[in-house]
Coordinates of C-alpha atoms in Angstrom, one line a residue:
X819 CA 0.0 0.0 0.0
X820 CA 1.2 3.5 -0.9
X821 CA 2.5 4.9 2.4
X822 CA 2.7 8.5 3.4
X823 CA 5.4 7.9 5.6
X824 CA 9.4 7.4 4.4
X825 CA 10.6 4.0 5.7
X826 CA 14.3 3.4 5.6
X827 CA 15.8 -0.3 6.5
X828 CA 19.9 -0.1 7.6
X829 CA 21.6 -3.6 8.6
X830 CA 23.2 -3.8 11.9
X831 CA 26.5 -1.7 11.0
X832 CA 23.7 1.0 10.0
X833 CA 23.9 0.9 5.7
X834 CA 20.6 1.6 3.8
X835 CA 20.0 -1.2 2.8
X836 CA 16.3 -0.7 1.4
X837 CA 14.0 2.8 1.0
X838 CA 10.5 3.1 0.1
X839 CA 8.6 5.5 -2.6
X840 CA 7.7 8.4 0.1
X841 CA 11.2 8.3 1.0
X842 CA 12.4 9.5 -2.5
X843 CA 9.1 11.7 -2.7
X844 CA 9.8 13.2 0.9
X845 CA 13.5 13.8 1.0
X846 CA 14.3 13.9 -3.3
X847 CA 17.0 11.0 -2.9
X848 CA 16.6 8.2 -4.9
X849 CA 16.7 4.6 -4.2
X850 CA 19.6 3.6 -6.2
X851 CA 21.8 6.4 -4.4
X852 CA 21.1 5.9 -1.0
X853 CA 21.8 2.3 -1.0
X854 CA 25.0 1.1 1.5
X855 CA 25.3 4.8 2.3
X856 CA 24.9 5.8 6.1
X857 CA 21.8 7.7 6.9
X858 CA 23.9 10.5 8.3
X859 CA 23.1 11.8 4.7
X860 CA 20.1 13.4 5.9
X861 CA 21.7 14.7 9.0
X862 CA 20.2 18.9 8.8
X863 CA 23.5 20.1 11.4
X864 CA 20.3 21.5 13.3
X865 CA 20.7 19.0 16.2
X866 CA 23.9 18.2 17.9
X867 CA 26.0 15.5 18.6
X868 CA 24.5 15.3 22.0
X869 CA 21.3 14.6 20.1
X870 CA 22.5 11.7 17.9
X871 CA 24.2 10.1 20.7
X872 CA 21.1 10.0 22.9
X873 CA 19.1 8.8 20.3
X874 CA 21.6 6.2 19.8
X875 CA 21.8 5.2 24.0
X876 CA 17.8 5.1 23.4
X877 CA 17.8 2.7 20.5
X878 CA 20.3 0.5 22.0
X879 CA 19.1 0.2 25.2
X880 CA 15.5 0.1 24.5
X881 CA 15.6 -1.2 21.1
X882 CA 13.9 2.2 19.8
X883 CA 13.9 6.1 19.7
X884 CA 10.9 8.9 18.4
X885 CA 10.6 12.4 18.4
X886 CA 11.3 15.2 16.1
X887 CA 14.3 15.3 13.7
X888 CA 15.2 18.0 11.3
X889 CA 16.4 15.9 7.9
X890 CA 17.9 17.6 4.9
X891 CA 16.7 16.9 1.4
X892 CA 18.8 16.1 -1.6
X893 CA 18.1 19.8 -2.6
X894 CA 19.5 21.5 0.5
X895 CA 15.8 22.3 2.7
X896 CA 15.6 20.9 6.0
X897 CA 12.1 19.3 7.0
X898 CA 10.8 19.2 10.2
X899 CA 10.3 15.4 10.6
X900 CA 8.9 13.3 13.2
X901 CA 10.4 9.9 12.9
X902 CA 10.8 6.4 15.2
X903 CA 13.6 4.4 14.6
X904 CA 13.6 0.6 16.2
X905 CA 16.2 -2.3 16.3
X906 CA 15.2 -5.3 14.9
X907 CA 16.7 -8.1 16.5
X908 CA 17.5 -11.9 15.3
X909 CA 15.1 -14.3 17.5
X910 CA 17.7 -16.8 18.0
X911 CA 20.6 -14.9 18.6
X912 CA 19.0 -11.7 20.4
X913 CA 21.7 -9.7 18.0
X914 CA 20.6 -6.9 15.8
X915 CA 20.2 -7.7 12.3
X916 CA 18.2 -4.7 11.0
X917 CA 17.0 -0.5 11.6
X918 CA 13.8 0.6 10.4
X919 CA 13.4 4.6 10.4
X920 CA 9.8 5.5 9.2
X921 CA 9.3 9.3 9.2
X922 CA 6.8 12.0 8.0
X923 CA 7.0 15.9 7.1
X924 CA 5.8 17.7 9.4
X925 CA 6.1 21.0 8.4
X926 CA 2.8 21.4 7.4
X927 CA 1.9 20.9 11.0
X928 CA 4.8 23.4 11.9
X929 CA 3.6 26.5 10.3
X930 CA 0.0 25.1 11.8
X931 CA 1.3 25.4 14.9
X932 CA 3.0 28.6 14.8
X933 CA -0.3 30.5 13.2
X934 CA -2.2 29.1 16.3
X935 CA 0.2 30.8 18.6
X936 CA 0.1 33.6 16.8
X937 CA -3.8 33.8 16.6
X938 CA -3.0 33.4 20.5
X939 CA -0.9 35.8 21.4
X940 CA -2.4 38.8 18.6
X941 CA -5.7 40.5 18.1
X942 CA -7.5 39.5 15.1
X943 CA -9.2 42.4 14.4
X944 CA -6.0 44.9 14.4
X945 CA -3.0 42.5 14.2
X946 CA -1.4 43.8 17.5
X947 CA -0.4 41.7 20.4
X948 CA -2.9 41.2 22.9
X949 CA -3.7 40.9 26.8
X950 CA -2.0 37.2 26.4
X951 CA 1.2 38.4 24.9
X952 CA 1.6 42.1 27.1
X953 CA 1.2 39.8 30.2
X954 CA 4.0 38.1 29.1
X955 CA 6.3 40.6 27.6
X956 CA 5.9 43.4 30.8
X957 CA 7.5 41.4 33.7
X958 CA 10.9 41.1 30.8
X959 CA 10.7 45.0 30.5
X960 CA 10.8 44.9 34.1
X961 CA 13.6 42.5 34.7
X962 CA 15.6 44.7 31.8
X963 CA 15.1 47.6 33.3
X964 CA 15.9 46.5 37.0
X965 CA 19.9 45.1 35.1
X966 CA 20.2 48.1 33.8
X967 CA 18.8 51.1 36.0
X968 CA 16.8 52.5 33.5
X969 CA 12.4 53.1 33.4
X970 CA 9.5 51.3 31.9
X971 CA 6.5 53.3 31.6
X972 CA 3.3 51.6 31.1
X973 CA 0.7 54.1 29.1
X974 CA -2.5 52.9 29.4
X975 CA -4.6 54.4 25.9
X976 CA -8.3 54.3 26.4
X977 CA -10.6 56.0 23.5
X978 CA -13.4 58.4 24.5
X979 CA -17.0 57.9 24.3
X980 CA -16.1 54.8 22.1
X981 CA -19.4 52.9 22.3
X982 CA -21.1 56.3 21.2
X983 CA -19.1 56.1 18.2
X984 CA -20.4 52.1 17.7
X985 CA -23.9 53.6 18.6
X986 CA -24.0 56.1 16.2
X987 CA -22.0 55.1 13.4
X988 CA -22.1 51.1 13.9
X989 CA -20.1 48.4 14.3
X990 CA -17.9 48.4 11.3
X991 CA -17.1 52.1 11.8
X992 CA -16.2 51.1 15.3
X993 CA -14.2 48.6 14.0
X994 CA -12.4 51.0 11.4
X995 CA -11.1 53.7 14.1
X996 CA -9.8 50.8 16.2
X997 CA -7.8 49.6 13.1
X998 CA -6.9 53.0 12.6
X999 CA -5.8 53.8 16.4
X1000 CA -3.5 50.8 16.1
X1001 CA -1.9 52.1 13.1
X1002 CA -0.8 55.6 14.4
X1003 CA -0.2 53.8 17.9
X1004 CA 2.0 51.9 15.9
X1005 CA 3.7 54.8 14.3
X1006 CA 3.9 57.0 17.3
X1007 CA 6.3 54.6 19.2
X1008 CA 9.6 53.4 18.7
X1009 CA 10.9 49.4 17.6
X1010 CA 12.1 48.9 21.1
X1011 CA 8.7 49.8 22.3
X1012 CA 5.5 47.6 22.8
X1013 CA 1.8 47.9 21.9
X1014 CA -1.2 45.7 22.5
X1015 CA -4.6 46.2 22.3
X1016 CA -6.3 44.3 25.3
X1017 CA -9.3 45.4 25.5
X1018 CA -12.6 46.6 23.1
X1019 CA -11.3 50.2 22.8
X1020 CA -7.9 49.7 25.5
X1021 CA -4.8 50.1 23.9
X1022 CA -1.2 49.5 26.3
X1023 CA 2.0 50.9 25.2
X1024 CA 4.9 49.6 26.9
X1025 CA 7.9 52.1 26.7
X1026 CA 11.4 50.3 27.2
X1027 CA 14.7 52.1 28.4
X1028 CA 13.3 55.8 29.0
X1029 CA 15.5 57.3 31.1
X1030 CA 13.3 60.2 32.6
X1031 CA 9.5 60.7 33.4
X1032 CA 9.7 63.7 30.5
X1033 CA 10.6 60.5 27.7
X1034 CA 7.3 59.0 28.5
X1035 CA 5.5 62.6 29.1
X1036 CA 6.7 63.5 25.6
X1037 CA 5.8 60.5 23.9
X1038 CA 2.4 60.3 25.5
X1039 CA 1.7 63.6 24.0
X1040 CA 2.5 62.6 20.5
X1041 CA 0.1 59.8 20.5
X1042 CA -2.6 62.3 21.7
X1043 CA -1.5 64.3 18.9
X1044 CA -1.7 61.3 16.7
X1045 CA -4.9 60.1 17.8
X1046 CA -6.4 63.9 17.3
X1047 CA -6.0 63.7 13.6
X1048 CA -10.1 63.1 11.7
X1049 CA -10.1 59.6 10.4
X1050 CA -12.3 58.9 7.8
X1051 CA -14.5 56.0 7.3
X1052 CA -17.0 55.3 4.4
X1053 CA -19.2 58.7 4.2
X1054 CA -18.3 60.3 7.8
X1055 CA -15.2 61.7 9.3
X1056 CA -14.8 61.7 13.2
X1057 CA -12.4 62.1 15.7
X1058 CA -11.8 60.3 18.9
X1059 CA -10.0 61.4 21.4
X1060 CA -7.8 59.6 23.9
X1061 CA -7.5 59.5 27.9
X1062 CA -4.0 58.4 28.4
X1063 CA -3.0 57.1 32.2
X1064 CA 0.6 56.5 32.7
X1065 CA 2.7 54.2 35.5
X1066 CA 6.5 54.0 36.0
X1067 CA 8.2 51.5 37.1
X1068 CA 10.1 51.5 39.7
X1069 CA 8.2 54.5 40.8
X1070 CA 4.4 53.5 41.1
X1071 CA 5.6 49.9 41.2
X1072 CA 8.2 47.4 41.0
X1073 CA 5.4 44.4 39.6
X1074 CA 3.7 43.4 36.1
X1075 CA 0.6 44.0 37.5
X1076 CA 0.6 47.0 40.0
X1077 CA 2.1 49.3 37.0
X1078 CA -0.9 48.0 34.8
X1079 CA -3.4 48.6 38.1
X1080 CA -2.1 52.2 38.1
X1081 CA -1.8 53.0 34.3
X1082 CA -5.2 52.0 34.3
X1083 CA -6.1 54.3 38.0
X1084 CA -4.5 57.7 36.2
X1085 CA -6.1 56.6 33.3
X1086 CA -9.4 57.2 35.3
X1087 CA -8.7 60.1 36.4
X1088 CA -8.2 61.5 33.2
X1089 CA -12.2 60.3 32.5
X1090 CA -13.1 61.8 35.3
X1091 CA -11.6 65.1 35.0
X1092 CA -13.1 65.7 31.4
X1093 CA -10.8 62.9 29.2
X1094 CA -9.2 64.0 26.1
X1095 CA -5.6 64.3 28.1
X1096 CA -3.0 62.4 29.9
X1097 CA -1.9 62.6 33.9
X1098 CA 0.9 60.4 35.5
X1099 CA 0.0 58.1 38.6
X1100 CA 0.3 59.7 42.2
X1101 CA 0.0 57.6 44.8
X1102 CA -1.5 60.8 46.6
X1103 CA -4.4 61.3 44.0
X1104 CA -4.8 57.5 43.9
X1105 CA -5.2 56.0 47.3

């Protein structure tokens, strides 16, 4: 039967001895020039010796070995492969006669993989990373900051009077100024900087390495700026302005989630004293 799955037979000092069809298809060598060569052929130089050597302790001890192996093709590409090898051993004797290595391509599965954790950790609606991935990436601001003396602020970017906007206008209006928030978010900041929109109309801008509380003052008031421009959608042209509520660590806090609690407290305050602004945290204001 036509198998999916390469199967390559060695003898017992580990020479090909015999291939199947998927093999060729899979890896582009052909029968006729793999046979009595050592399977180190398809050896990627992804894993290291460590790797073979364990596989080999496995196999010999146990009599077989699976798990993931990177081969390389006759052309050059490396495939992600998962593979089992097992000894075949001679009834009578108990000595091995035989290795049977059956393997499949897996890379397929691979860039599956990766897409799901990427759906995971982003927001499908703008691209940008989410609550998932800025809960993961603020405690390593943190611990970067702590090595090297330097700030993280945390600028918590919430949009005003959103759902009157989704009222008015609709959903996919709605939709369009979130898209377009991201996008000048995006802009405003700089590559060592973070942004992630965690919430319906939430955006969180992670600043890395600012030295002084005027970096983050100045850079909060260019994404006000940026957000103040009209965007247009379809027939209508609005603007939406921004209450921006800023932390610093190690100031207003020295954890992931007491910066976020207190980005999110100023960012309150700004509501409450009439939005369209930005105000640091003070523990005083705050209780």
């Amino acid at each position: 039967h036509a198998s999916s799955e390469a199967i390559m037979i060695t003898d017992a000092e580990n020479r090909i001895v015999d291939v199947n069809p998927a093999f060729t298809r899979i890896t582009g060598f052909s029968r006729g020039e793999v046979l009595g060569r050592n399977p180190r052929i398809l050896q990627s130089g992804i894993q290291s010796e460590h790797f073979y050597r364990e596989m080999w302790a496995a196999i010999n001890q146990y009599g077989h070995w699976r798990g993931e192996i990177w081969n390389r093709c006759r052309d050059g590409r490396v495939l992600p492969c998962w593979m089992h090898i097992d000894a075949i051993r001679d009834p009578s004797s108990n000595n091995v006669t035989h290795y049977v290595g059956v393997f499949s391509d897996i890379s397929e599965r691979k860039l599956i993989e990766e897409r799901i954790s990427f759906l995971a950790h982003h927001d499908s609606l703008t691209g940008l990373a989410n609550r998932f991935s800025l809960e993961a990436v603020l405690p390593q601001s943190i611990a970067l900051a702590r090595r090297q003396g330097s700030k993280v602020a945390v600028l918590f970017v919430d949009l005003d009077r959103f759902k009157e906007v989704n009222d008015t206008f609709g959903h996919a209006t709605g939709d369009e100024v979130l898209i377009e928030t991201g996008r000048r978010l995006s802009r405003a900041i700089r590559d060592s900087d973070f942004l992630a929109r965690i919430g319906g109309d939430e955006f969180v801008v992670l600043l890395n390495e600012i030295s002084s509380v005027d970096d983050a003052a100045l850079v909060a008031s260019t994404i006000r700026e940026a957000l103040h421009g009209p965007i247009h959608t379809g027939s209508s042209s609005l603007v939406v302005t921004p209450s921006i509520g800023i932390s610093l660590f190690p100031e207003d806090g020295e954890e992931a989630d007491s910066l976020l609690a207190h980005a999110d407290a100023a960012m309150y305050r700004v509501k409450t004293d009439g939005r369209d602004n930005l105000r640091f945290y003070s523990a005083r204001e705050n209780p």
